[in-house]
Coordinates of C-alpha atoms and ligand atoms in Angstrom, one line a residue:
M1 CA -17.8 -1.6 19.8
A2 CA -15.8 0.6 17.5
S3 CA -17.4 0.7 14.2
L4 CA -16.0 3.4 12.2
Q5 CA -13.0 2.6 10.2
S6 CA -12.3 0.9 7.0
S7 CA -11.4 -2.6 6.5
F8 CA -10.2 -4.3 3.5
T9 CA -11.9 -6.8 1.4
V10 CA -11.4 -8.5 -1.8
L11 CA -13.2 -9.4 -4.9
A12 CA -13.7 -13.0 -5.7
T13 CA -11.7 -13.5 -8.7
T14 CA -13.0 -15.9 -11.3
P15 CA -10.3 -18.3 -12.2
T16 CA -9.4 -17.9 -15.8
P17 CA -8.4 -20.8 -18.0
R18 CA -4.9 -21.9 -17.9
N19 CA -2.7 -20.4 -20.6
S20 CA -0.7 -23.3 -21.8
S21 CA 2.4 -21.3 -22.5
L22 CA 2.4 -20.3 -18.9
S23 CA 2.0 -23.5 -17.0
K24 CA 5.4 -22.8 -15.4
P25 CA 6.4 -19.2 -15.2
S26 CA 9.5 -18.7 -17.3
L27 CA 10.3 -15.6 -15.4
L28 CA 11.2 -16.6 -12.0
P29 CA 10.0 -14.4 -9.3
T30 CA 12.9 -12.7 -7.5
T31 CA 13.1 -11.0 -4.3
N32 CA 15.8 -8.7 -3.3
A33 CA 17.2 -8.2 0.1
R34 CA 16.2 -5.1 1.9
R35 CA 19.5 -4.1 3.4
S36 CA 20.0 -3.1 6.9
H37 CA 22.9 -2.8 9.2
R38 CA 23.9 -2.9 12.8
F39 CA 22.3 -0.5 15.1
R40 CA 21.7 0.1 18.7
V41 CA 18.5 0.7 20.5
S42 CA 18.1 3.1 23.3
C43 CA 15.1 4.6 24.9
S44 CA 14.7 7.9 26.6
S45 CA 11.9 9.1 28.7
N46 CA 12.3 12.7 28.2
G47 CA 8.6 12.8 27.9
G48 CA 7.6 14.3 24.7
G49 CA 7.7 16.0 21.4
G50 CA 9.4 19.0 22.9
V51 CA 8.6 21.6 20.2
D52 CA 5.9 24.0 21.1
R53 CA 3.2 23.8 18.5
R54 CA 2.5 27.5 18.4
N55 CA 6.2 28.2 17.8
M56 CA 6.2 25.7 15.0
L57 CA 3.3 27.4 13.3
L58 CA 4.8 30.8 13.7
G59 CA 8.1 29.6 12.4
L60 CA 6.4 28.4 9.3
G61 CA 4.8 31.8 8.9
G62 CA 3.1 32.7 5.7
L63 CA 3.6 29.4 4.0
Y64 CA 1.8 27.5 6.7
G65 CA -1.0 30.1 6.6
A66 CA -1.4 29.6 2.9
S67 CA -1.6 25.9 2.9
N68 CA -4.0 26.2 5.7
L69 CA -6.4 28.1 3.5
I70 CA -6.0 25.8 0.6
S71 CA -6.6 22.6 2.5
G72 CA -9.5 24.2 4.4
R73 CA -8.4 22.4 7.5
K74 CA -10.0 22.9 10.8
A75 CA -8.4 25.7 12.8
N76 CA -8.2 23.5 15.9
A77 CA -6.8 20.4 14.2
D78 CA -3.9 18.5 15.6
P79 CA -1.8 15.5 14.7
I80 CA -3.3 12.1 15.2
L81 CA -2.3 10.9 18.6
P82 CA -0.9 7.5 19.4
P83 CA -3.5 5.1 20.7
D84 CA -4.0 4.6 24.4
L85 CA -3.3 0.9 24.7
S86 CA -5.1 0.6 28.0
Q87 CA -8.3 1.6 26.0
C88 CA -7.9 -1.0 23.3
D89 CA -11.2 -2.8 22.8
P90 CA -10.6 -6.6 22.6
T91 CA -14.0 -7.1 21.0
G92 CA -13.7 -4.1 18.6
A93 CA -12.4 -5.8 15.5
T94 CA -14.9 -5.8 12.7
T95 CA -15.0 -6.1 9.0
T96 CA -17.5 -5.8 6.2
S97 CA -19.5 -8.7 4.8
G98 CA -22.6 -9.0 2.6
G99 CA -23.4 -5.4 3.2
Q100 CA -23.1 -5.6 6.9
T101 CA -20.4 -4.7 9.5
V102 CA -19.7 -7.9 11.3
S103 CA -17.7 -8.6 14.4
L104 CA -14.5 -10.6 13.9
D105 CA -13.9 -13.2 16.5
V106 CA -10.4 -12.0 17.1
D107 CA -8.8 -10.0 20.0
C108 CA -6.0 -8.1 18.4
C109 CA -5.2 -5.8 21.3
P110 CA -1.6 -5.9 22.3
P111 CA -0.4 -6.6 25.9
Y112 CA -0.6 -3.5 27.9
T113 CA 2.1 -1.8 30.0
D114 CA 2.0 1.7 31.3
I115 CA 5.8 2.1 31.0
Q116 CA 6.4 4.1 27.8
S117 CA 9.1 6.1 26.3
D118 CA 9.9 7.9 23.1
Y119 CA 11.9 5.9 20.7
K120 CA 15.3 7.2 19.7
L121 CA 16.6 6.2 16.3
P122 CA 19.9 4.4 16.3
S123 CA 22.9 6.4 15.1
F124 CA 23.7 5.9 11.5
T125 CA 26.5 3.4 10.7
T126 CA 27.9 2.1 7.4
P127 CA 25.6 -0.1 5.5
R128 CA 26.5 -3.6 4.6
P129 CA 28.1 -4.0 1.2
S130 CA 25.9 -4.7 -1.8
G131 CA 25.1 -8.4 -2.2
G132 CA 25.2 -9.3 1.4
G133 CA 21.5 -9.6 2.1
S134 CA 20.8 -13.1 0.9
S135 CA 17.4 -14.6 0.2
S136 CA 18.3 -17.5 2.4
E137 CA 17.3 -15.2 5.2
M138 CA 14.0 -15.0 3.5
Q139 CA 13.7 -18.7 3.0
N140 CA 13.5 -19.2 6.7
L141 CA 12.5 -15.8 7.7
E142 CA 13.2 -17.3 11.1
F143 CA 9.6 -17.3 12.1
G144 CA 10.4 -20.7 13.5
G145 CA 7.6 -22.6 15.1
E146 CA 5.7 -25.7 14.1
S147 CA 6.9 -26.2 10.6
A148 CA 10.5 -25.3 11.1
G149 CA 11.2 -28.3 13.3
T150 CA 10.3 -30.8 10.7
D151 CA 12.1 -29.0 7.9
T152 CA 15.5 -28.0 9.3
D153 CA 17.4 -30.3 7.0
E154 CA 15.6 -29.3 3.9
D155 CA 16.0 -25.6 4.1
V156 CA 17.0 -24.6 0.7
V157 CA 18.7 -21.5 -0.5
I158 CA 16.8 -20.2 -3.4
T159 CA 19.0 -17.4 -4.6
G160 CA 21.6 -17.2 -2.0
N161 CA 24.5 -14.9 -2.3
Q162 CA 26.5 -15.7 0.7
E163 CA 29.9 -15.7 -0.8
E164 CA 29.7 -12.0 -1.5
G165 CA 28.4 -10.7 1.8
G166 CA 29.2 -10.8 5.5
A167 CA 26.9 -12.5 7.9
T168 CA 24.1 -14.5 6.4
S169 CA 21.4 -16.3 8.2
S170 CA 22.6 -19.7 7.2
Q171 CA 24.4 -20.3 10.4
H172 CA 21.2 -19.6 12.3
T173 CA 19.2 -22.0 10.3
Q174 CA 21.3 -25.0 10.9
N175 CA 21.2 -24.9 14.7
T176 CA 17.7 -24.6 15.7
G177 CA 18.2 -27.0 18.6
E178 CA 20.9 -24.9 20.1
Q179 CA 19.3 -21.5 19.7
E180 CA 18.9 -19.6 23.0
S181 CA 16.3 -17.2 21.8
P182 CA 12.9 -18.4 21.0
R183 CA 11.7 -17.9 17.5
M184 CA 8.8 -15.6 16.6
R185 CA 6.3 -18.4 16.1
D186 CA 7.5 -20.3 19.2
L187 CA 6.5 -17.3 21.3
D188 CA 2.9 -17.7 20.1
V189 CA 2.9 -20.9 22.0
T190 CA 5.3 -20.4 24.9
D191 CA 4.3 -16.9 25.8
P192 CA 1.3 -15.6 23.8
D193 CA 1.6 -12.2 25.6
D194 CA 5.1 -11.6 24.5
P195 CA 4.7 -8.6 22.1
R196 CA 7.5 -10.0 19.9
G197 CA 5.5 -13.2 19.0
F198 CA 4.4 -13.6 15.4
T199 CA 0.7 -13.4 16.2
Q200 CA 1.2 -10.4 18.3
Q201 CA 3.1 -8.8 15.4
A202 CA 0.3 -9.7 13.0
N203 CA -2.2 -8.2 15.4
I204 CA -0.6 -4.8 15.2
H205 CA -2.1 -4.4 11.8
C206 CA -5.5 -5.5 12.9
A207 CA -5.4 -3.1 15.9
Y208 CA -4.6 -0.1 13.7
C209 CA -7.0 -0.9 10.9
N210 CA -10.0 -2.9 12.1
G211 CA -11.4 -0.9 15.0
P212 CA -10.0 -1.9 18.4
Y213 CA -8.4 1.6 18.9
D214 CA -10.3 4.8 19.1
Q215 CA -8.6 8.1 18.6
P216 CA -7.6 9.3 22.1
D217 CA -10.2 11.7 23.4
H218 CA -12.6 10.7 20.6
P219 CA -14.5 7.7 21.9
G220 CA -16.2 6.0 19.0
L221 CA -13.9 7.5 16.4
D222 CA -11.7 4.9 15.0
L223 CA -8.0 5.3 14.5
Q224 CA -7.2 4.2 11.0
V225 CA -3.8 4.1 9.3
H226 CA -5.0 3.5 5.8
N227 CA -6.5 5.9 3.2
S228 CA -4.4 8.9 4.4
W229 CA -1.0 10.4 4.6
L230 CA -0.3 8.1 7.6
F231 CA -0.1 5.1 5.3
F232 CA 3.5 5.1 4.4
P233 CA 5.0 6.3 7.7
F234 CA 2.9 3.8 9.8
H235 CA 3.9 0.9 7.7
R236 CA 7.6 1.9 7.6
W237 CA 7.6 1.9 11.5
Y238 CA 5.7 -1.4 11.6
L239 CA 8.3 -3.1 9.3
Y240 CA 11.1 -1.5 11.2
F241 CA 10.2 -3.0 14.5
F242 CA 9.3 -6.3 13.0
E243 CA 12.7 -6.4 11.4
R244 CA 14.6 -5.5 14.5
I245 CA 12.6 -8.0 16.6
L246 CA 13.2 -10.8 14.1
G247 CA 16.9 -9.8 13.9
S248 CA 17.2 -9.8 17.6
L249 CA 15.5 -13.2 18.1
I250 CA 17.8 -14.8 15.6
D251 CA 20.8 -12.9 17.0
D252 CA 21.5 -11.3 13.6
P253 CA 21.4 -7.5 14.0
T254 CA 22.0 -7.3 10.2
F255 CA 18.8 -9.1 9.4
A256 CA 16.9 -7.4 6.6
I257 CA 13.4 -8.1 5.3
P258 CA 13.7 -8.9 1.6
Y259 CA 11.4 -7.0 -0.7
W260 CA 9.1 -8.6 -3.2
N261 CA 9.7 -6.7 -6.4
W262 CA 6.3 -7.1 -8.0
D263 CA 7.0 -3.9 -9.9
N264 CA 9.4 -5.7 -12.1
P265 CA 8.2 -8.4 -14.6
R266 CA 10.7 -10.8 -13.0
G267 CA 8.9 -10.4 -9.7
M268 CA 5.3 -10.5 -11.0
F269 CA 4.7 -14.0 -9.6
M270 CA 4.3 -15.2 -6.0
P271 CA 7.9 -15.7 -4.9
E272 CA 8.5 -19.4 -4.9
M273 CA 10.2 -19.6 -1.6
F274 CA 6.9 -18.7 0.1
T275 CA 5.1 -21.6 -1.5
F276 CA 6.5 -24.7 0.1
P277 CA 4.1 -26.2 2.6
G278 CA 5.8 -27.0 5.9
T279 CA 8.3 -24.1 5.7
P280 CA 7.9 -21.1 7.9
A281 CA 7.3 -18.7 5.1
Y282 CA 4.3 -20.7 3.8
D283 CA 0.8 -19.7 4.4
A284 CA -2.1 -21.9 3.3
N285 CA -4.5 -18.9 3.2
R286 CA -3.7 -17.6 -0.3
D287 CA -5.5 -17.7 -3.6
P288 CA -4.7 -21.2 -4.9
S289 CA -4.9 -20.0 -8.5
H290 CA -2.1 -17.5 -7.9
I291 CA 0.6 -19.8 -6.6
P292 CA 3.3 -20.5 -9.2
T293 CA 1.7 -23.8 -10.3
G294 CA -1.9 -22.3 -10.2
T295 CA -4.0 -21.4 -13.2
N296 CA -3.3 -17.7 -13.1
P297 CA 0.2 -17.1 -11.7
V298 CA 1.0 -13.7 -13.1
V299 CA 0.4 -10.8 -10.7
T300 CA -2.2 -8.3 -11.8
L301 CA -1.9 -4.8 -10.4
N302 CA -5.3 -3.9 -12.0
V303 CA -8.0 -5.1 -9.6
G304 CA -10.8 -6.7 -11.5
S305 CA -8.9 -7.2 -14.7
T306 CA -9.9 -10.3 -16.7
V307 CA -7.0 -10.2 -19.0
T308 CA -5.4 -13.6 -19.3
D309 CA -2.6 -13.0 -21.8
P310 CA 0.5 -12.6 -19.6
V311 CA 2.2 -10.2 -22.0
Q312 CA -0.8 -7.9 -21.8
I313 CA -1.0 -8.3 -18.0
I314 CA 2.6 -7.3 -17.6
S315 CA 2.3 -4.4 -19.9
N316 CA -0.8 -3.2 -18.0
N317 CA 1.1 -3.6 -14.7
L318 CA 4.0 -1.5 -15.9
T319 CA 1.7 1.2 -17.1
Q320 CA -0.1 1.1 -13.7
M321 CA 3.2 1.5 -12.0
Y322 CA 4.2 4.4 -14.3
N323 CA 0.9 6.1 -13.7
E324 CA 0.8 5.8 -9.9
M325 CA 4.5 6.7 -9.4
I326 CA 5.0 9.4 -12.1
G327 CA 2.1 10.1 -14.4
T328 CA -0.8 10.7 -12.1
P329 CA 0.4 12.4 -8.9
A330 CA 0.7 16.2 -9.1
S331 CA 1.3 16.8 -5.4
A332 CA 2.9 15.1 -2.4
T333 CA -0.5 14.2 -1.0
D334 CA -1.7 12.8 -4.3
F335 CA 1.0 10.2 -3.8
M336 CA 1.1 9.9 -0.1
G337 CA -2.6 10.3 0.8
Q338 CA -4.8 13.0 2.1
P339 CA -4.4 14.9 5.4
Y340 CA -5.9 13.0 8.4
R341 CA -5.9 14.8 11.7
D342 CA -7.0 14.4 15.3
G343 CA -10.8 14.2 15.4
D344 CA -11.2 13.5 11.7
A345 CA -13.4 10.5 10.7
P346 CA -11.2 8.1 8.7
H347 CA -11.4 8.7 5.0
G348 CA -12.9 6.5 2.5
F349 CA -11.7 5.7 -0.9
S350 CA -10.7 9.2 -1.8
G351 CA -8.2 9.5 1.0
G352 CA -5.5 7.1 -0.1
G353 CA -2.6 8.0 -2.3
T354 CA -2.0 6.7 -5.8
S355 CA 0.4 4.0 -4.6
E356 CA -1.7 2.8 -1.7
Q357 CA -4.8 2.6 -3.8
G358 CA -3.0 1.1 -6.8
S359 CA -0.3 -1.5 -6.6
H360 CA -0.4 -1.9 -2.8
T361 CA -4.1 -2.8 -2.6
A362 CA -3.9 -4.9 -5.8
I363 CA -1.3 -7.2 -4.2
H364 CA -3.4 -7.6 -1.1
V365 CA -6.3 -8.6 -3.3
W366 CA -4.3 -10.8 -5.5
V367 CA -2.7 -12.8 -2.7
G368 CA -5.7 -13.3 -0.3
D369 CA -7.9 -16.4 -0.8
P370 CA -11.3 -15.5 -2.2
N371 CA -12.6 -18.8 -0.9
N372 CA -12.2 -17.7 2.7
E373 CA -15.0 -15.8 4.3
Y374 CA -13.2 -12.5 4.6
N375 CA -10.5 -13.2 2.0
E376 CA -7.9 -14.1 4.6
D377 CA -5.1 -13.7 5.0
M378 CA -3.8 -10.9 2.8
G379 CA -7.2 -9.9 1.6
N380 CA -8.4 -8.4 4.9
F381 CA -6.5 -6.0 7.0
Y382 CA -7.2 -7.9 10.2
S383 CA -5.4 -11.0 9.0
A384 CA -2.9 -9.6 6.5
G385 CA 0.0 -9.6 8.9
R386 CA -0.4 -13.4 9.4
D387 CA 1.0 -14.0 6.0
P388 CA 4.8 -13.8 5.9
L389 CA 4.5 -12.4 2.4
F390 CA 2.9 -9.3 3.9
Y391 CA 6.2 -8.1 5.2
C392 CA 8.0 -8.6 1.9
H393 CA 5.1 -7.0 0.1
H394 CA 5.3 -4.0 2.4
A395 CA 9.0 -3.7 2.1
N396 CA 8.4 -3.1 -1.6
V397 CA 5.6 -0.7 -0.9
D398 CA 8.1 1.2 1.3
R399 CA 10.7 1.0 -1.4
M400 CA 8.2 2.7 -3.8
W401 CA 8.1 5.6 -1.3
T402 CA 11.8 5.9 -1.5
L403 CA 11.9 5.7 -5.3
W404 CA 9.1 8.2 -5.7
K405 CA 11.0 10.7 -3.5
D406 CA 13.9 10.5 -5.9
I407 CA 12.0 10.9 -9.2
P408 CA 12.3 14.5 -10.4
A409 CA 8.9 16.3 -10.5
D410 CA 7.5 19.7 -10.9
Y411 CA 6.0 19.6 -7.4
S412 CA 7.5 19.3 -3.9
K413 CA 7.7 15.8 -2.5
E414 CA 7.8 17.0 1.1
I415 CA 4.8 17.4 3.4
T416 CA 5.8 19.9 6.0
D417 CA 2.4 20.2 7.8
P418 CA 3.1 19.8 11.5
D419 CA 0.0 17.7 11.9
F420 CA 1.6 15.2 9.6
L421 CA 5.1 15.3 11.2
K422 CA 3.8 15.0 14.7
S423 CA 1.4 12.2 14.2
A424 CA 2.5 9.3 16.4
F425 CA 2.2 5.6 16.9
M426 CA 3.0 3.0 19.6
F427 CA 5.1 -0.1 19.1
Y428 CA 7.0 -2.6 21.1
D429 CA 10.6 -2.7 20.4
K430 CA 12.9 -5.7 20.4
N431 CA 13.4 -5.4 24.1
K432 CA 9.7 -5.5 24.7
N433 CA 9.6 -1.8 25.6
L434 CA 6.6 0.1 24.6
V435 CA 7.8 3.1 22.6
R436 CA 6.2 6.1 20.9
V437 CA 7.4 7.0 17.4
T438 CA 6.5 10.0 15.2
V439 CA 6.0 10.4 11.5
A440 CA 8.8 13.0 11.4
D441 CA 11.3 10.3 12.5
A442 CA 10.2 8.0 9.7
L443 CA 10.9 10.3 6.8
D444 CA 14.6 9.5 6.3
Y445 CA 14.8 5.7 6.0
K446 CA 18.6 5.7 6.0
R447 CA 18.6 7.2 9.4
M448 CA 16.5 4.2 10.4
G449 CA 19.4 2.0 9.4
Y450 CA 18.4 0.3 6.2
E451 CA 18.4 0.8 2.5
Y452 CA 17.4 -1.1 -0.6
E453 CA 19.5 -3.1 -2.8
P454 CA 18.9 -1.6 -6.2
S455 CA 16.9 -3.5 -8.8
N456 CA 15.5 -2.6 -12.2
T457 CA 12.5 -0.4 -12.5
P458 CA 11.3 -0.8 -16.1
W459 CA 8.1 1.1 -15.3
M460 CA 10.0 4.3 -15.0
N461 CA 10.2 4.4 -18.8
Y462 CA 6.8 3.0 -19.4
R463 CA 4.9 6.1 -20.4
P464 CA 2.2 5.0 -22.9
Q465 CA 3.2 5.4 -26.5
Q466 CA 2.2 8.7 -28.0
R467 CA -0.3 8.7 -30.8
L468 CA 0.9 10.3 -34.0
V469 CA -2.5 11.2 -35.4
P470 CA -4.9 12.8 -33.1
A471 CA -8.3 11.2 -32.7
N472 CA -11.1 12.6 -34.9
L473 CA -13.3 14.4 -32.4
E474 CA -16.1 14.9 -34.7
S475 CA -16.7 11.3 -35.4
L476 CA -16.1 10.3 -31.8
S477 CA -18.7 12.9 -30.7
K478 CA -21.4 11.2 -32.8
T479 CA -21.7 8.3 -30.4
A480 CA -21.4 10.5 -27.3
Q481 CA -24.0 12.5 -25.3
T482 CA -23.8 15.9 -23.6
V483 CA -23.1 16.3 -19.9
A484 CA -26.4 17.8 -19.3
K485 CA -28.3 15.0 -20.9
L486 CA -26.3 12.2 -19.4
F487 CA -25.9 13.0 -15.7
P488 CA -26.7 12.1 -13.0
L489 CA -26.6 8.4 -13.8
T490 CA -26.1 5.0 -12.4
L491 CA -23.1 3.3 -14.1
N492 CA -24.9 0.3 -15.4
N493 CA -23.2 0.5 -18.8
T494 CA -20.3 2.1 -20.6
V495 CA -21.0 5.8 -21.3
K496 CA -19.5 8.4 -23.6
V497 CA -19.8 12.0 -22.9
I498 CA -18.6 15.2 -24.6
V499 CA -16.9 17.4 -22.0
P500 CA -16.0 21.0 -22.8
K501 CA -12.4 22.1 -22.0
P502 CA -11.5 25.5 -20.5
A503 CA -8.6 25.9 -22.9
T504 CA -8.0 24.3 -26.3
G505 CA -5.6 21.5 -27.0
K506 CA -2.6 20.6 -24.7
A507 CA -3.5 22.5 -21.6
D508 CA -2.7 21.8 -17.9
E509 CA -6.2 20.5 -16.9
T510 CA -7.9 18.1 -14.6
L511 CA -10.9 15.9 -15.2
V512 CA -13.2 15.9 -12.3
I513 CA -15.8 13.2 -12.0
E514 CA -18.1 14.7 -9.4
N515 CA -20.4 13.4 -6.7
I516 CA -19.5 9.7 -7.1
V517 CA -21.8 8.0 -4.7
T518 CA -20.9 4.4 -3.9
D519 CA -22.3 1.6 -1.7
N520 CA -19.6 1.2 0.9
T521 CA -20.1 -2.5 1.3
K522 CA -19.2 -3.2 -2.3
L523 CA -16.1 -3.5 -4.4
V524 CA -16.5 -1.0 -7.1
K525 CA -14.3 -0.1 -10.0
F526 CA -14.6 1.9 -13.2
G527 CA -12.1 3.0 -15.8
V528 CA -11.8 6.3 -17.6
F529 CA -10.6 6.9 -21.1
I530 CA -10.2 10.1 -23.2
N531 CA -10.9 10.3 -26.9
D532 CA -10.7 6.6 -27.2
E533 CA -11.5 5.2 -30.6
D534 CA -10.5 1.6 -29.8
D535 CA -12.7 0.8 -26.9
K536 CA -10.6 -1.9 -25.4
P537 CA -11.0 -1.2 -21.7
E538 CA -8.8 -4.2 -20.7
E539 CA -5.8 -2.6 -22.3
V540 CA -4.8 0.1 -20.0
D541 CA -1.3 0.5 -21.5
R542 CA -2.6 3.0 -24.0
A543 CA -2.4 6.7 -24.3
E544 CA -6.1 7.2 -23.9
Y545 CA -6.3 5.6 -20.5
A546 CA -6.8 8.4 -17.9
G547 CA -7.1 6.2 -14.8
S548 CA -9.6 4.4 -12.7
F549 CA -11.6 4.5 -9.6
T550 CA -11.5 1.6 -7.2
Q551 CA -13.3 1.4 -3.9
L552 CA -12.8 -1.6 -1.6
P553 CA -15.7 -2.5 0.6
H554 CA -15.1 -0.7 3.9
R555 CA -16.8 0.0 7.2
V556 CA -18.1 3.4 7.9
K557 CA -21.2 4.4 9.6
A558 CA -22.9 5.6 6.5
K559 CA -24.0 3.1 3.9
Q560 CA -22.8 5.3 1.1
S561 CA -19.7 7.4 0.4
T562 CA -19.6 10.5 -1.8
G563 CA -16.5 11.8 -3.4
N564 CA -14.8 13.1 -6.5
L565 CA -12.2 11.6 -8.7
R566 CA -9.6 14.0 -10.1
L567 CA -7.5 12.9 -13.0
N568 CA -4.7 15.2 -14.3
L569 CA -4.7 15.4 -18.1
K570 CA -1.6 17.3 -19.0
E571 CA 0.5 14.3 -19.8
L572 CA -2.4 12.4 -21.3
Y573 CA -3.1 15.3 -23.8
E574 CA 0.5 14.9 -24.9
N575 CA 0.2 11.2 -25.2
I576 CA -3.0 11.3 -27.2
N577 CA -1.5 14.2 -29.2
I578 CA -4.7 16.1 -28.8
A579 CA -5.6 18.5 -31.5
D580 CA -6.6 22.1 -30.8
D581 CA -10.0 20.9 -29.7
K582 CA -12.4 22.7 -27.4
S583 CA -13.8 19.5 -25.9
V584 CA -13.0 15.8 -25.4
V585 CA -15.0 12.6 -25.4
V586 CA -14.8 10.9 -22.0
T587 CA -15.5 7.2 -21.8
I588 CA -16.5 5.7 -18.4
V589 CA -16.4 1.9 -18.3
P590 CA -17.9 0.0 -15.4
I591 CA -15.5 -2.8 -14.5
I592 CA -16.9 -4.1 -11.1
N593 CA -20.3 -3.4 -9.7
G594 CA -21.1 -0.4 -11.8
S595 CA -24.7 -0.6 -10.6
A596 CA -23.4 0.3 -7.1
V597 CA -22.2 3.7 -8.2
T598 CA -23.9 6.8 -9.4
I599 CA -22.1 9.8 -10.9
G600 CA -23.3 13.4 -10.5
S601 CA -21.4 15.0 -13.3
V602 CA -18.2 15.4 -15.2
K603 CA -16.2 18.5 -15.9
I604 CA -12.7 19.7 -16.9
V605 CA -11.1 22.5 -15.0
P606 CA -7.7 24.2 -15.1
R607 CA -5.4 22.2 -12.8
V608 CA -5.0 23.6 -9.3
A609 CA -1.3 23.3 -8.4
Ligands
LIG1 CU1 -1.8 -1.8 6.2 CU2 -1.0 -3.3 3.1 O1 -1.8 -2.6 4.5

């Protein structure tokens, strides 16, 4: 049994009292259509990546050599190879529970065929005009199946926009009896081995995350698409084929997965159209307190937060978005995730990029039902794809990648490492052909035939308000200890420590929290503040908030993980308007399971670009 990759688990949220002003969300959740356009699929069997790896390395010359040194990568490393489907272990799916790795009673191996080919992207054609992708597509999502039959007459358009666009899905929703193609959920029943079926599609996520696949030529070493630079490209391809298959089954090649814009206050609720029992987009396995009529309907992007005031939650969310998209990342891999190559053991907490670890994970946690054994559906990787919301959530995650790429920054947003570009995955396309796709082909989403309808991104301007008067370091230091006295320590309580700076005042520096040792089976979170006089750890929309560390329980062989947390301070120094001080006071606040984490030390170093 494979036993070495991470899984995803959730905290049990304590329902907080209903806030009477919020019994019915006044800001309706909105989703926006992810736009796509007509395309053609063709397969080729030209047998491979074509480019000689050695030539590639030579071509990149000195640049490649330099990054090689910096990352300290193994000389013999190679891209992650696509899984060998014939080797998929049907009993290999596991998750973490109560400190143990437990087998899941689920076979998420795909049907196997040995006929494979490289996938060729369709040629680019003109996108549909704005406004055409209507949410009525979303309302049905055309999963079909058991619930659709009883509800055909009641399908309601929530925010339809048909008059402005071309084809919409409405014509398909009214004629279920006459449809020639089966719907996705129908296939689960009529042909469970059809790779286009809904359950088969959901299983893709389980197979790539919960252990059934080993890395080719590395028996026992799991293939894992989370916590690394594979995160965005893998999920982009996953959605791509899901979208094309769904479009083909409903005979609408323009079908587009709508995105759930949880990054906007108007979208910080569970989209209502997913919440009607008996409709295809419904899933009973969600946190009941988070449905629109639940006790706690506002999305929180801060895992473990106990804030109940919706205004504060939304402000925290926007700050979180600003930080993970703009404020925190100082390199492409900071945002995308760390390198992960052939033969590498899957990374733990420190491998994922700011977006994956931040809003992405938070939404999984927020939607999944903590009353279920493994927080199904969204709260565990193996089951997340069973919730139709997953696809709309990940459309927005993918949109974040596109937005981040366009935000000007003082670092390059490209990862040119061949081991990244040549990493590959296997999918079934809409014609049930098994195809191989690469990361390189997923970098330009417009080439893949879709784009995103624009919507507001208020977080882009949500940098925390700058302090006018710097904190008084002298009085802050009175309640703090020195590094030497305090560390190492177990994080049972909030601690304050005086940390020397290499340069005075507003320098380009990084805080490093070193040798963080965590219990892998526990959800762990702590927050970090700099020169904080207010001590309100629940309010993360303040200049003093430097960031947080979140570890989801995950499965690795070792019981503990060790890693460092690096937080860039340049912008924070400006925000707190730091004086020409030679040190700062760092506050570390345990938020979840502080007793399961020990910290070796804390230091501030000049930032390594
Ligand atoms: Cu593959 Cu949102 O996880």
